[in-house]
Structure formats: C-alpha cells, structure tokens
Coordinates of C-alpha atoms in Angstrom, one line a residue:
X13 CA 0.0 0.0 0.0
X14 CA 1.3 3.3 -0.8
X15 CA 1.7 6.6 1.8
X16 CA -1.1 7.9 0.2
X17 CA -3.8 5.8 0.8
X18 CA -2.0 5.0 4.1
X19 CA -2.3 8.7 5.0
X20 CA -6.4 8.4 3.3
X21 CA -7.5 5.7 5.3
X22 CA -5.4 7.2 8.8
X23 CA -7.7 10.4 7.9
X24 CA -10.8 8.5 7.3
X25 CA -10.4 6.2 10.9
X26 CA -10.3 10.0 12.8
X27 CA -13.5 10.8 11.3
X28 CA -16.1 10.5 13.5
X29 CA -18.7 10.1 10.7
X30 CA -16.8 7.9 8.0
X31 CA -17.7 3.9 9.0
X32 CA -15.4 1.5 8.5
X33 CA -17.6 -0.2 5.9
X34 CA -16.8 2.6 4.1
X35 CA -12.7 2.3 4.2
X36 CA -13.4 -1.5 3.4
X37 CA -15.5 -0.6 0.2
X38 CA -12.8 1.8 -1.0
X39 CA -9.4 0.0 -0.1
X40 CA -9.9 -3.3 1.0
X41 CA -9.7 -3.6 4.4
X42 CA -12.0 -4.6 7.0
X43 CA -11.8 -3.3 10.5
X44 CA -9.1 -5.3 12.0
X45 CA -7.3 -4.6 9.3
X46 CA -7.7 -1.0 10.1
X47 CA -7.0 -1.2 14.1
X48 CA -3.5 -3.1 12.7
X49 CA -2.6 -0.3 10.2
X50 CA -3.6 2.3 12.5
X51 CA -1.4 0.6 15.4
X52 CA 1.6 0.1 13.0
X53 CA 1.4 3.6 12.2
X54 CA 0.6 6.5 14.7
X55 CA 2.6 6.7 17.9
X56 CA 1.2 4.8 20.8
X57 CA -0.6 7.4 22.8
X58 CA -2.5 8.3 19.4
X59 CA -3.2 5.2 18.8
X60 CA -4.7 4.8 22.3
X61 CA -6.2 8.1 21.9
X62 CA -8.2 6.6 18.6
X63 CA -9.2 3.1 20.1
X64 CA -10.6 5.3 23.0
X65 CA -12.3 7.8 20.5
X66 CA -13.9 5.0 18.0
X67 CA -14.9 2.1 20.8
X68 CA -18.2 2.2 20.6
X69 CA -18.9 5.2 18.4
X70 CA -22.2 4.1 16.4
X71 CA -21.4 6.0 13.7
X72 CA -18.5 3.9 12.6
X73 CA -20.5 0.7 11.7
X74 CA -23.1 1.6 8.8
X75 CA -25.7 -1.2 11.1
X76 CA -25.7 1.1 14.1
X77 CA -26.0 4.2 12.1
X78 CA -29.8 5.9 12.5
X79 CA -30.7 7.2 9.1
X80 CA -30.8 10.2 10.3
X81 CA -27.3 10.6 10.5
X82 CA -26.7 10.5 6.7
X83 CA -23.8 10.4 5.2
X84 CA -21.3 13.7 5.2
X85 CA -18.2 14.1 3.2
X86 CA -15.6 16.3 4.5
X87 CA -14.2 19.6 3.2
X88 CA -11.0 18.6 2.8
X89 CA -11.7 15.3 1.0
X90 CA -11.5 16.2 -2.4
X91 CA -8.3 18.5 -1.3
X92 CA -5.7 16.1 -4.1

C-alpha cells in the first residue's frame, strides 16, 4: 500500500462520521485490518487516543447508524 492511501484511510479512521464499511468498500480492508494499520502507524498514545475515540462510536458501523445521520463528506476530501 502506498503513503497515500495509508495517510487516506489514517484520515478516514479519525473521522467520526466515515464507518469502517466505508474504508473497506474503498481499499480493501475490514476493520481489524484498520486497528492493525492504525497501530503500525501513529505513535502509541495516538493510537490509544483513537481506540478510546472510535470504541463504541455508532457512527462507525453503517448497522448502528440511525438514518438520520446521513452520510457527510468532509471539506477537505476532495483536497488532491
């Protein structure tokens, strides 16, 4: 994987509203797969910091999501 996606799907994990479905429909990889790069990749307090953020956050599994909720795309995501 290049730095580039690595640095897309890093961005994608901190946002609150992006699920992982959505990181797995776009690059492969499910949520494990996520925690892993994530790990392998920030320091270990921001890591920590992102487990602690995302652990039970409904809005990053598309089955807990309430419709409401919709789906937002950042202001900075067509930014290349």
């Amino acid at each position: 994987m290049n730095e580039p996606d690595i640095s897309r799907i890093i961005e994608m994990a901190w946002e609150d509203r992006t699920p992982f479905d959505a990181i797995e429909a776009q690059f492969g990889l499910n949520e494990q797969a996520v925690k892993e790069l994530m790990r392998s990749n920030l320091k270990r307090s921001s890591y920590q910091l992102w487990r602690k953020r995302v652990t039970g956050r409904g809005t990053k599994h598309l089955a807990k999501r309430s419709f409401s909720v919709g789906r937002h795309q950042s202001y900075d995501h067509n930014k290349h």
